Coordinates of C-alpha atoms and ligand atoms in Angstrom, one line a residue:
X1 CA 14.9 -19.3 -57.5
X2 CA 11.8 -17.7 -56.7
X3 CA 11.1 -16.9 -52.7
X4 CA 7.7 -17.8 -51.2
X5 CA 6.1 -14.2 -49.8
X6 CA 3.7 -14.8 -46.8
X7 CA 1.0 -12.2 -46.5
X8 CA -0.5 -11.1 -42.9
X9 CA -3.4 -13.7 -41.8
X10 CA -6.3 -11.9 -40.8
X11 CA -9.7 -12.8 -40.5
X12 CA -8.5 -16.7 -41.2
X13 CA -7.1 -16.5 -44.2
X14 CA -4.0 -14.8 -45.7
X15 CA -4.2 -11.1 -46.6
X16 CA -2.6 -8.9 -49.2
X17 CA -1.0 -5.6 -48.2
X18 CA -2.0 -2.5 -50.1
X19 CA 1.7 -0.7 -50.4
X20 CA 2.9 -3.8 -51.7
X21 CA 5.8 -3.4 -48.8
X22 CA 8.0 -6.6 -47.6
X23 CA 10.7 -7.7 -45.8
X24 CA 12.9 -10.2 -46.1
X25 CA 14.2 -13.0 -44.1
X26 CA 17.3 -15.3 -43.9
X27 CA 18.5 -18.1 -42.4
X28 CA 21.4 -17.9 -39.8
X29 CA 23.0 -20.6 -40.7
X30 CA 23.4 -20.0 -44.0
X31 CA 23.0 -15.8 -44.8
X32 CA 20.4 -16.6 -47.8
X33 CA 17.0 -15.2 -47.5
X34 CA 14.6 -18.0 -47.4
X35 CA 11.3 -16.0 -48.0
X36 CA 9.5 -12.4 -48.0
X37 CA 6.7 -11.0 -45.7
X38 CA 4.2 -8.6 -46.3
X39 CA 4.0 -5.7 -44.0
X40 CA 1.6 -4.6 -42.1
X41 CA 0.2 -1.2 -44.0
X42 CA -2.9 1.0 -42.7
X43 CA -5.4 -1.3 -44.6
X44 CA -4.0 -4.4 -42.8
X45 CA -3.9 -2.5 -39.4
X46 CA -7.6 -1.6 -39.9
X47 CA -8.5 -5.2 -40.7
X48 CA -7.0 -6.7 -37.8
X49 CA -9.0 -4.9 -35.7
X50 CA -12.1 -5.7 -37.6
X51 CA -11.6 -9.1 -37.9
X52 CA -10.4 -9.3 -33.9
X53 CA -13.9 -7.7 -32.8
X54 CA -16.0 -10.0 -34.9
X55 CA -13.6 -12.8 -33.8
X56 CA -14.1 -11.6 -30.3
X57 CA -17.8 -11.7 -30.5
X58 CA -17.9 -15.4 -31.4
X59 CA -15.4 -16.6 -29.3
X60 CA -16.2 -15.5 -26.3
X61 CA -20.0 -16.6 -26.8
X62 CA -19.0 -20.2 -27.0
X63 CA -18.9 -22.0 -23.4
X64 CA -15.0 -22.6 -21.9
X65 CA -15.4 -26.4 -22.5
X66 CA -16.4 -25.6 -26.3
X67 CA -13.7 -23.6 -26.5
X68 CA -11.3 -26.1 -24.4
X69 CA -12.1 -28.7 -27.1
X70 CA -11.3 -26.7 -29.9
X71 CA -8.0 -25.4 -28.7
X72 CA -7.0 -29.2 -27.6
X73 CA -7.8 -30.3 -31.1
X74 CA -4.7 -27.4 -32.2
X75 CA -3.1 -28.9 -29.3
X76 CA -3.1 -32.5 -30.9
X77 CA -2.5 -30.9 -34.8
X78 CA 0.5 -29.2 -32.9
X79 CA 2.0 -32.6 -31.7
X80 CA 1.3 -34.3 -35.4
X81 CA 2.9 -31.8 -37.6
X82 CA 6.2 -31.5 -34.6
X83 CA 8.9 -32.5 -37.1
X84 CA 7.7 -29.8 -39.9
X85 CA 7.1 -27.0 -37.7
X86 CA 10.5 -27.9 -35.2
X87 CA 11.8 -27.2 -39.0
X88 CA 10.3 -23.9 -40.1
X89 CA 12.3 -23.1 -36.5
X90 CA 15.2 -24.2 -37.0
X91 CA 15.4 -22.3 -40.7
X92 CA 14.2 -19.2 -38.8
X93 CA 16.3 -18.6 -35.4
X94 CA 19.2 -21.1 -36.9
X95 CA 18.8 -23.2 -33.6
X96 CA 19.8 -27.0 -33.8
X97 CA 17.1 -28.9 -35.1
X98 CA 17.9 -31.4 -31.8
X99 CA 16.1 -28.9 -29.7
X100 CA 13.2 -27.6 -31.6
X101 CA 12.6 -31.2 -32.8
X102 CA 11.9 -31.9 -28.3
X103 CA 11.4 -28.4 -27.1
X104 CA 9.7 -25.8 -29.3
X105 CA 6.8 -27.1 -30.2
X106 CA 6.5 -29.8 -27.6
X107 CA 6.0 -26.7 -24.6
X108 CA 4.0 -24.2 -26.9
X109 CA 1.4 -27.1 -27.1
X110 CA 2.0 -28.2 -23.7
X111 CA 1.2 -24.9 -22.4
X112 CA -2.1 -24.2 -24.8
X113 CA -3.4 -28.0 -23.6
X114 CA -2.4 -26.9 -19.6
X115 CA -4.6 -23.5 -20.3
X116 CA -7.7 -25.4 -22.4
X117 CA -7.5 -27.8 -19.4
X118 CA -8.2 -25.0 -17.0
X119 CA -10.5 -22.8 -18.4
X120 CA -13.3 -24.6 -17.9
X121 CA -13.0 -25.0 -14.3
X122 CA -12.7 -21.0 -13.9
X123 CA -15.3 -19.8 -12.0
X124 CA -16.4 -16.7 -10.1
X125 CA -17.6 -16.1 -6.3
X126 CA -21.3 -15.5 -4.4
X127 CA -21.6 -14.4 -1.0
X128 CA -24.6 -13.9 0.7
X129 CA -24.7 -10.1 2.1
X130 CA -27.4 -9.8 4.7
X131 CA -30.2 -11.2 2.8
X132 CA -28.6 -9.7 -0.6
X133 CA -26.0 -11.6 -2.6
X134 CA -23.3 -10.6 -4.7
X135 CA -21.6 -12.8 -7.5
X136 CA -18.0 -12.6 -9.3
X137 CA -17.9 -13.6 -13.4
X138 CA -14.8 -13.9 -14.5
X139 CA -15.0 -12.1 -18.4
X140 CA -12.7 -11.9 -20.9
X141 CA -10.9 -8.2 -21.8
X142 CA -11.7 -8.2 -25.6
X143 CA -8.8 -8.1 -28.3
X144 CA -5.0 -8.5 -26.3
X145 CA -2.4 -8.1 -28.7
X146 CA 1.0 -10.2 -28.1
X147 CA 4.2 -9.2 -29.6
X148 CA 7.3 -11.4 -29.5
X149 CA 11.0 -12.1 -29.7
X150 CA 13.0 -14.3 -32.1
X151 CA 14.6 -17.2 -29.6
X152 CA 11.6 -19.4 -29.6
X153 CA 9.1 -17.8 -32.1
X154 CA 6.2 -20.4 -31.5
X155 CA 6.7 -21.3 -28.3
X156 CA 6.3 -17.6 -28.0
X157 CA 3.2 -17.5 -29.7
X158 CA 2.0 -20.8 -28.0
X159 CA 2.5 -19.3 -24.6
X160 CA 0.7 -15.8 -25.5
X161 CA -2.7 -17.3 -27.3
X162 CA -2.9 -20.1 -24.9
X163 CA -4.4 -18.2 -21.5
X164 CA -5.3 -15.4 -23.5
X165 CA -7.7 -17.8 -26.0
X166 CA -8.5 -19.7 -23.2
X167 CA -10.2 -17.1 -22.1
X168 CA -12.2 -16.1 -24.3
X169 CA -9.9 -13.1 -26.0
X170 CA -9.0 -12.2 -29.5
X171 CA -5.5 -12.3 -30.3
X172 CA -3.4 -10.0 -32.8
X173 CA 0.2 -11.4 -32.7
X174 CA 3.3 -9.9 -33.7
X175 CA 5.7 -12.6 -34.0
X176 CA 9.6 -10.6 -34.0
X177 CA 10.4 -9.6 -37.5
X178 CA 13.8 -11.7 -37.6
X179 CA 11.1 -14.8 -37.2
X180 CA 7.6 -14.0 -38.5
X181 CA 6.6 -18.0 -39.9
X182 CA 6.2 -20.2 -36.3
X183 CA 3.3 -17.5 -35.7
X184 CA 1.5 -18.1 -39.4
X185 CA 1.8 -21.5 -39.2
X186 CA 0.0 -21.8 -35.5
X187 CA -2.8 -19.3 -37.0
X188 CA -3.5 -21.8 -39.5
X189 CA -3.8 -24.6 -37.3
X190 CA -6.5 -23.0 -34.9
X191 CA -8.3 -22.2 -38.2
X192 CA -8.0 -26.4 -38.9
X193 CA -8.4 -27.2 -35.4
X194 CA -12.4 -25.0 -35.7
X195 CA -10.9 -21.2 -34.0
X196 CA -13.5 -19.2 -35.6
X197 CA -11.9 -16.6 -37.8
X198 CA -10.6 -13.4 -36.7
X199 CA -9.9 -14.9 -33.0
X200 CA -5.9 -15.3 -34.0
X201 CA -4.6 -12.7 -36.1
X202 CA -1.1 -12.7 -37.0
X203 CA 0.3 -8.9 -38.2
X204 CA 4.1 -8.6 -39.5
X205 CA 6.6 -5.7 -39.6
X206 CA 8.9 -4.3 -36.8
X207 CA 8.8 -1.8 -34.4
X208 CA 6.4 0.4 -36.5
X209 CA 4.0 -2.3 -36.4
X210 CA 4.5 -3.0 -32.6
X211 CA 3.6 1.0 -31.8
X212 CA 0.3 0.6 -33.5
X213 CA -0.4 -3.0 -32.1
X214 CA 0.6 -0.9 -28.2
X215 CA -1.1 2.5 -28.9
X216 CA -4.5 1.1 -30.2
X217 CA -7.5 1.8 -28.0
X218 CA -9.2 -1.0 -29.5
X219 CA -6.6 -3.0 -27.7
X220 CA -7.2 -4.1 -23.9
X221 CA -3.7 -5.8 -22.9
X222 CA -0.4 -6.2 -24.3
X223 CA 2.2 -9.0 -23.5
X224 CA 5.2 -8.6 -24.7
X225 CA 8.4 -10.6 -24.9
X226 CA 11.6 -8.5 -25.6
X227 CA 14.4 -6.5 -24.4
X228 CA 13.9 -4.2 -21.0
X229 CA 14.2 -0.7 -22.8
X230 CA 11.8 -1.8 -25.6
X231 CA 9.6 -3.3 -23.0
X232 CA 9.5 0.4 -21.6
X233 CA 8.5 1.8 -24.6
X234 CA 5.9 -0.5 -24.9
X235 CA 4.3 0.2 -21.7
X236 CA 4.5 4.0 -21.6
X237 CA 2.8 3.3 -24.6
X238 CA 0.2 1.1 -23.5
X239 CA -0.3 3.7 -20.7
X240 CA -1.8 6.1 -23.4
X241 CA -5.1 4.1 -23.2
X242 CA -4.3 2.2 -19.8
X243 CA -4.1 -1.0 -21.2
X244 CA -3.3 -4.2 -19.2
X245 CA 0.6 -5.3 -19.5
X246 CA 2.2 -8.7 -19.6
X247 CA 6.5 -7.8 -19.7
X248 CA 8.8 -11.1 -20.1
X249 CA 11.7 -8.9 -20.3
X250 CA 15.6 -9.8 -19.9
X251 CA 17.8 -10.8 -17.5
X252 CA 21.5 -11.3 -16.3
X253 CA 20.6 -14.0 -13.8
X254 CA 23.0 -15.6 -11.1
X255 CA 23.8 -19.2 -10.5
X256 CA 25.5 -20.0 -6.8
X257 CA 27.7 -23.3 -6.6
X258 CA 28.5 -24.0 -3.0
X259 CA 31.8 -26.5 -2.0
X260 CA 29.2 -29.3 -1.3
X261 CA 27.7 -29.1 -4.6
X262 CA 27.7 -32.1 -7.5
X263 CA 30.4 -30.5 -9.4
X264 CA 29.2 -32.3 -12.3
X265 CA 25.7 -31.6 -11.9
X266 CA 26.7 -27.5 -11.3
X267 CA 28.9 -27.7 -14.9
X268 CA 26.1 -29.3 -16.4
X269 CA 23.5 -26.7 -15.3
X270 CA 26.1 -23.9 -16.1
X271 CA 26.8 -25.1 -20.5
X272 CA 23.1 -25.5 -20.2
X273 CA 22.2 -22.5 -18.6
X274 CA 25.1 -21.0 -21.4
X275 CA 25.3 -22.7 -24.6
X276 CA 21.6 -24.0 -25.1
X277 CA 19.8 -22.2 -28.2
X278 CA 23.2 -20.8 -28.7
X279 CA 23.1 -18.6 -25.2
X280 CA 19.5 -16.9 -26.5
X281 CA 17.7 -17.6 -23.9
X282 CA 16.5 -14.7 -21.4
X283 CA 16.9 -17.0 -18.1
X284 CA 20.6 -18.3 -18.6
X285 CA 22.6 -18.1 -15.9
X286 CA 25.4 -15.9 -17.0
X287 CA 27.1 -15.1 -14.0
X288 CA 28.4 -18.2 -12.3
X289 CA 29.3 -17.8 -8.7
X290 CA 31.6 -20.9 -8.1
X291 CA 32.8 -21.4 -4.0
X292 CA 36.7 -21.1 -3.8
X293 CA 37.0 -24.5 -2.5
X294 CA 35.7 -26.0 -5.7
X295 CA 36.3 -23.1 -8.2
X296 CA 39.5 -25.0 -9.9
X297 CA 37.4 -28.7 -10.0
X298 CA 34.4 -26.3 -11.7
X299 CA 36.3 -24.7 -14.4
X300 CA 38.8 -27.6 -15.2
X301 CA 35.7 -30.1 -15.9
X302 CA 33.9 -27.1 -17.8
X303 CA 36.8 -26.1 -20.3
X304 CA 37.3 -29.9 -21.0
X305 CA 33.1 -30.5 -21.6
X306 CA 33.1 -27.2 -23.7
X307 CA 36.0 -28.1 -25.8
X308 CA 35.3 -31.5 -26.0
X309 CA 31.3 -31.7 -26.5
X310 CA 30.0 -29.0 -28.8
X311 CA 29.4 -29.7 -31.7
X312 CA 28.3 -26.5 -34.4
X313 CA 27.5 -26.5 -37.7
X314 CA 23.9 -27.5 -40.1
X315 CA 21.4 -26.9 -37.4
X316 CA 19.8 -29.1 -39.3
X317 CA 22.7 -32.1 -38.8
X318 CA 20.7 -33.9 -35.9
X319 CA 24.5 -34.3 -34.2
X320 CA 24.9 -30.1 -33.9
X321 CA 24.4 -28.9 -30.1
X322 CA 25.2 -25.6 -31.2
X323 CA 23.8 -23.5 -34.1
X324 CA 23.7 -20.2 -35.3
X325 CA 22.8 -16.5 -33.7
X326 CA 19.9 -14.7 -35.1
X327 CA 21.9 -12.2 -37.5
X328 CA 25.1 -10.4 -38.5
X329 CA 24.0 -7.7 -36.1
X330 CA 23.7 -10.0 -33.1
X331 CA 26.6 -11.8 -33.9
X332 CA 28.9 -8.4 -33.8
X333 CA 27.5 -7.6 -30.8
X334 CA 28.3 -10.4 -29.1
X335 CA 31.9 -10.7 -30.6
X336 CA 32.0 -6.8 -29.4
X337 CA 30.9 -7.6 -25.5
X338 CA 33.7 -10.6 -26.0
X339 CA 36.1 -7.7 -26.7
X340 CA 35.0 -5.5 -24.3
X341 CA 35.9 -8.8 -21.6
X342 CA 39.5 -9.3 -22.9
X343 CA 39.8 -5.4 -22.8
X344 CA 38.4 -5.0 -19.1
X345 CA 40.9 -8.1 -17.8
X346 CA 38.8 -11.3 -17.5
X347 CA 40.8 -14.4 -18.8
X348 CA 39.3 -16.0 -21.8
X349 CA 39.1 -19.8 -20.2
X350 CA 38.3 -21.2 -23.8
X351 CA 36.1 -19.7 -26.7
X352 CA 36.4 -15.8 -28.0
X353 CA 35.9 -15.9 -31.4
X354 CA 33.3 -16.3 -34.6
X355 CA 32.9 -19.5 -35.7
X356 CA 32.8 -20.7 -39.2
X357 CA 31.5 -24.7 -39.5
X358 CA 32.7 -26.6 -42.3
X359 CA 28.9 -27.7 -42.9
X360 CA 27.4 -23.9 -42.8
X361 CA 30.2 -21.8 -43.8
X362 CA 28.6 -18.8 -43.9
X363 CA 26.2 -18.7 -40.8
X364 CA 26.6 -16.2 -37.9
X365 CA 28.2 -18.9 -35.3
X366 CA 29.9 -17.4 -31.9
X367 CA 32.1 -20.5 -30.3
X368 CA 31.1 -21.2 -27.1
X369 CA 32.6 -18.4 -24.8
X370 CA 33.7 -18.8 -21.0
X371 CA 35.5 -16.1 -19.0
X372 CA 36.9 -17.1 -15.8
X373 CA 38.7 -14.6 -12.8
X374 CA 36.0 -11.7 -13.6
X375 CA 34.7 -9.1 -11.6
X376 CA 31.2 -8.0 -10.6
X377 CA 31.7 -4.2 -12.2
X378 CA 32.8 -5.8 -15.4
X379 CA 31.1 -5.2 -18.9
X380 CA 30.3 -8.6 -19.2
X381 CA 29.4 -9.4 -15.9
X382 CA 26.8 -6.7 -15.8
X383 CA 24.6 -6.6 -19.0
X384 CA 22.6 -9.5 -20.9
X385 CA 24.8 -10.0 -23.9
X386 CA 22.1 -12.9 -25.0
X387 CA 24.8 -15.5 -26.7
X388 CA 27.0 -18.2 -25.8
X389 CA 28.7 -16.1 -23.2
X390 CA 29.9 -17.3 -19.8
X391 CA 31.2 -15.5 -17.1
X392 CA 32.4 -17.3 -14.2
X393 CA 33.5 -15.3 -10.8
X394 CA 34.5 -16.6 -7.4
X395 CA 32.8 -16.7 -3.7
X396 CA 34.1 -17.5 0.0
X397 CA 30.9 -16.4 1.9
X398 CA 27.2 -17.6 1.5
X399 CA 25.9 -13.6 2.8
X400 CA 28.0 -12.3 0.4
X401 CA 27.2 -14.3 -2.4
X402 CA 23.7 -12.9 -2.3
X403 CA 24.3 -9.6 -1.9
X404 CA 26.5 -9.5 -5.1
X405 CA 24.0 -11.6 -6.5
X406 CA 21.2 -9.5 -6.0
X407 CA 22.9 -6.3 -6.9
X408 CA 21.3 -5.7 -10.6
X409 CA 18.6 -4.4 -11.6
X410 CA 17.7 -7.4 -13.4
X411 CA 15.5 -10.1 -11.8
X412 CA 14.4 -12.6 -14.1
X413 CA 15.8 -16.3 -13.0
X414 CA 18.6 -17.5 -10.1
X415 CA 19.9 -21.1 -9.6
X416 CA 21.4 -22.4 -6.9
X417 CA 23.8 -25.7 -6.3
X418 CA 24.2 -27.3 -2.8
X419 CA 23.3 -30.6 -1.5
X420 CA 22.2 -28.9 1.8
X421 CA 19.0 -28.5 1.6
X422 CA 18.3 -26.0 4.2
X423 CA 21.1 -23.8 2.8
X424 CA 19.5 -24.2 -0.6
X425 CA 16.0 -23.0 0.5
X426 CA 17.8 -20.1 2.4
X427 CA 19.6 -18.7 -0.1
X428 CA 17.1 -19.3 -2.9
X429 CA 14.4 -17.5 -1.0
X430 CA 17.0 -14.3 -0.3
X431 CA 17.7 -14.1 -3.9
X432 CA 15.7 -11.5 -6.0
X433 CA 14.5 -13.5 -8.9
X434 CA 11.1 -14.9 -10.2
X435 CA 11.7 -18.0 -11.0
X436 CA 14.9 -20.3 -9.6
X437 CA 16.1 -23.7 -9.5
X438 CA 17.8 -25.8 -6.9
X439 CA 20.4 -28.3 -8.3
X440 CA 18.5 -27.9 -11.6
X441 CA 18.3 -25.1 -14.1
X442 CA 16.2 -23.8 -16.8
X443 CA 12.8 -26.4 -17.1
X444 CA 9.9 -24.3 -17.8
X445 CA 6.8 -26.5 -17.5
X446 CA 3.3 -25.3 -18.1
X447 CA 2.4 -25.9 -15.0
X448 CA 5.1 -23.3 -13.3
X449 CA 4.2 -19.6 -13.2
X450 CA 7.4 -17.8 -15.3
X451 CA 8.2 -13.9 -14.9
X452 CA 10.8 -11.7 -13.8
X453 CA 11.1 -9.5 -10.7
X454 CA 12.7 -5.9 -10.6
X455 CA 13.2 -4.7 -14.8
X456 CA 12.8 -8.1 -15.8
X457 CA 9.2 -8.2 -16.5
X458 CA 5.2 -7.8 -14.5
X459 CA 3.0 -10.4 -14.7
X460 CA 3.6 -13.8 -15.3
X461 CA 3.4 -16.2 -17.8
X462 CA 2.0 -20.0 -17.5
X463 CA 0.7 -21.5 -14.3
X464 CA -3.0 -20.7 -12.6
X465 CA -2.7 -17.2 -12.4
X466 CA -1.8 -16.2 -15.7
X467 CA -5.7 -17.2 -16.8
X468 CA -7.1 -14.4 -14.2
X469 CA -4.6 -11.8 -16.6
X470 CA -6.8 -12.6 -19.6
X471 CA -9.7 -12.2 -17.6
X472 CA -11.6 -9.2 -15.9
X473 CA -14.2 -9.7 -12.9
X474 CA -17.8 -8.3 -13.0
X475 CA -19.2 -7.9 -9.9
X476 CA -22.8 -8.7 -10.0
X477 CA -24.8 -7.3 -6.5
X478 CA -28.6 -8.8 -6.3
X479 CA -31.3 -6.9 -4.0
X480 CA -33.6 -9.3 -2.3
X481 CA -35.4 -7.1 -0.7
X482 CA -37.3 -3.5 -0.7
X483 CA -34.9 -0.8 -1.6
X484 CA -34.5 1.8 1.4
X485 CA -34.3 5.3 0.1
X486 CA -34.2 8.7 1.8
X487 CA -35.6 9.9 -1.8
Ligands
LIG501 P1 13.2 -6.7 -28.8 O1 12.8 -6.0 -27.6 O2 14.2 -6.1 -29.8 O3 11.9 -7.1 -29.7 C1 10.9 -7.8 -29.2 C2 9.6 -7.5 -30.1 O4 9.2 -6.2 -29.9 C3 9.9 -7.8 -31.6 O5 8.7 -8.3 -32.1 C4 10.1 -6.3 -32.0 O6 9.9 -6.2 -33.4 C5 9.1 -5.6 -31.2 N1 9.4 -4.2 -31.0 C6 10.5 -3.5 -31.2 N2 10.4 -2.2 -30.9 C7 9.1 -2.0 -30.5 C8 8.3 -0.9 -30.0 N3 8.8 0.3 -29.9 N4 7.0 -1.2 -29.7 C9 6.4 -2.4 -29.8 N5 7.1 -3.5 -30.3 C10 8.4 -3.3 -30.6 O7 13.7 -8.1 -28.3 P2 14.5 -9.3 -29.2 O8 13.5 -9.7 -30.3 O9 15.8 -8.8 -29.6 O10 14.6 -10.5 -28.1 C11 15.6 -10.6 -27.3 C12 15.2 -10.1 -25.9 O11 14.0 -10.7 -25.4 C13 16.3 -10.4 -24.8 O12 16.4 -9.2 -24.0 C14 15.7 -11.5 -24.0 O13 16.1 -11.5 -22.7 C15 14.2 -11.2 -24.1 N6 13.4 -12.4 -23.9 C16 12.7 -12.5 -22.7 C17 12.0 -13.6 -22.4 C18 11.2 -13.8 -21.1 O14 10.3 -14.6 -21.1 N7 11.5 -13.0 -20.1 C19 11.9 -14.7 -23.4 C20 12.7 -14.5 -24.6 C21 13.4 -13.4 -24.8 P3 11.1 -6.5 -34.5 O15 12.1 -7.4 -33.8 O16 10.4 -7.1 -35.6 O17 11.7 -5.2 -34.8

């Protein structure tokens, strides 16, 4: 059986590559590749940039309600086609299909119908200066390229174009190689929904492609979503032409339970924070802090859930709560940090090994992994391993807590579970993270300005001020009166 090959969309419509170089990709949950993709060659490159200034020009003439109209219309073709795009991500990340089918493309469209909301009630300053004036206008930056990771491909893609289209920008996207069809799909739709052509473009390849997209002078800002050290190469690069930079980086992010917490609740929060999208998700709380009082309760009711509730196999079975990891490569690495735990002395509560479903034999499952009695210094404890990992550690004092909390350089998310609420607000507040949770953990509404602190990212992602990153302000002063010069 023949594969489908998908070209790069430029200039809205599909474009053929002139090396004739593709790549393929598979599912997870199965190991066969399910279609090809054209790189991105030179000719591609050039016309991205082409198409992205003449997009650019059109766009950005239309007035933010025109544009706010158009993008809701996506917003609405989003919602319609749910069930066939929550499948393209399901096939492409190996995720189970009862998440993508409420989550994926539910929050990319919530987010681009938040920003189309809001961009037509950005406006500028004037203040009088004597009897002068001066007024702000708040202008697009021209073509920002976004380049992103494979965990939630469209939502990715939703939450890049959505301020940034807003706006008034052009867009050249680099969805992750691993997960290149959420991104094609969405370009089409803004071409259905009226996006003049050339305002979205989507380019395809890997790292190569990513250098050009962050070196390009014809390129004003670059968000990215990735890993910390590539999200240092992209900014030194970015540097070259002092581009704007959007990081949503990783993170190895804390969640405190305290003696007087719902122990149920805390569990819950914790396989969540854990198991969701198979553990790839860059704000899980990986390093549980559990209060001594209740650190037997909190494990007992957590090995019992995990062994009793997850279900893995056809992320496509609506019943499966936990499907595949993104590759053979991501699943040895997460079987090697699992090693590296057993080999550094942290007891393997439940979990440890690859998983082989009897309905998707051959995918790259990890069972759902919790280590309990483990150490700060440890392996596990201190690096993202970004699968269905747990490590679960034990506390006596609240000052404490935080300090071995905070003591990463990672800063990305933090939860904390009390039912004293001025404990909660103190120890929240104290902990070095950009966004946290209190007796809740990992919603992500449009509304809610996202981003990490320390190597976990700059800039922020959804909420008001993301719109003023996609924009620039011209400062406009008016004389009123005779100008005095010495001259
Ligand atoms: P990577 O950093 O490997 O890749 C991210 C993207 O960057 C991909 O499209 C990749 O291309 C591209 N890329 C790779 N090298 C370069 C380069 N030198 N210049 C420009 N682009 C490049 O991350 P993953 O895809 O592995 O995603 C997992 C990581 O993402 C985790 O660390 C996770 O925490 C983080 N993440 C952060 C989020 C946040 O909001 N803070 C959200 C989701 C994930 P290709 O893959 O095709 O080679």
């Amino acid at each position: 059986m023949t594969t489908p090959v998908y070209e790069n969309f430029i200039n809205g419509h599909f474009l053929k590559n002139q090396t004739g170089d593709t790549f393929a990709v598979k599912n997870p949950a199965t190991d066969e590749v399910i279609y090809h993709v054209e790189i991105a060659d030179e000719f591609i490159q050039n016309a991205a940039i082409e198409s992205a200034k003449q997009g650019f020009a059109a766009w950005s003439a239309m007035t933010p309600i025109e544009r706010s109209r158009i993008l809701l219309k996506a917003v609405a073709i989003l919602r319609d086609r749910n069930d066939e795009l929550a499948k393209v991500e399901v096939l492409d990340t190996g995720k189970p299909w009862q998440e993508a089918e409420c989550v994926d493309v539910e929050t990319g469209a919530d987010v681009i119908e938040y920003f189309a909301g809001l961009a037509p009630a950005q406006v500028g300053q004037q203040q009088m200066v004597g009897n002068d004036f001066y007024y702000t206008r708040k202008e697009p930056l021209g073509i920002c390229a976004g380049i992103g990771a494979w965990n939630y491909p469209l939502q990715i893609a939703c939450w890049k174009s959505g301020p940034a289209l807003a706006a008034g920008n052009a867009v050249i996207f680099k969805p992750s190689e691993e997960t290149p069809l959420g991104a094609i799909k969405l370009s089409e739709i803004f071409i259905e929904a009226g996006v003049p052509a050339g305002v979205f473009n989507v380019v395809q390849g890997a790292a190569e492609v990513g250098q050009w997209l962050t070196a390009n002078p014809n390129i004003e800002k670059v968000s990215f979503t990735g890993e910390v050290g590539t999200g240092k190469k992209v900014m030194a690069s970015a540097a070259g032409s002092l581009k704007d930079v959007t990081m949503e980086l990783g993170g190895k992010s804390p969640l405190l339970v305290f003696d007087d917490a719902d122990v149920s609740q805390a569990v819950s929060a914790a396989m969540l924070g854990n198991f969701y999208t198979q553990g790839e998700i860059c704000t899980n709380c990986t390093r549980i802090y559990v209060h001594k009082n209740v650190y037997q309760q909190f494990i007992d009711e957590l090995k019992t859930r995990t062994e009793q509730n997850i279900i893995a196999g056809d992320p496509m079975d609506p019943e499966v709560n936990l499907g595949a990891l993104i590759s053979k490569k991501h699943q040895e690495l997460v079987l090697g940090y699992i090693d590296k735990g057993i080999q550094e002395g942290a007891t393997l509560l439940t979990g440890g090994k690859a998983l082989s479903p009897v309905s998707a034999p051959n995918g790259y499952f990890v069972e759902p992994t919790v280590f309990v009695d483990c150490k700060d210094d440890m392996t596990i404890v201190k690096e993202e391993i970004f699968g269905p990992v747990m490590s679960v550690l034990v506390f006596d004092d609240e000052d404490d807590v935080i300090q071995r909390a905070n003591d990463t350089h990672l800063g990305l998310a933090a939860g904390v579970f009390t039912k004293d609420i001025q404990r909660a607000h103190r120890v929240i507040h104290q902990l070095q993270a950009g966004i946290c949770w209190i007796n809740s953990y990992g919603n992500s509404p449009a509304e809610m300005p996202v981003g990490g602190y320390k190597q976990s990212g700059i800039g922020r992602e959804n909420g008001i001020e993301t719109l003023d990153h996609y924009t620039q302000t011209k400062s406009i002063y008016v004389g009123m009166s005779n100008i005095e010069s010495p001259f």
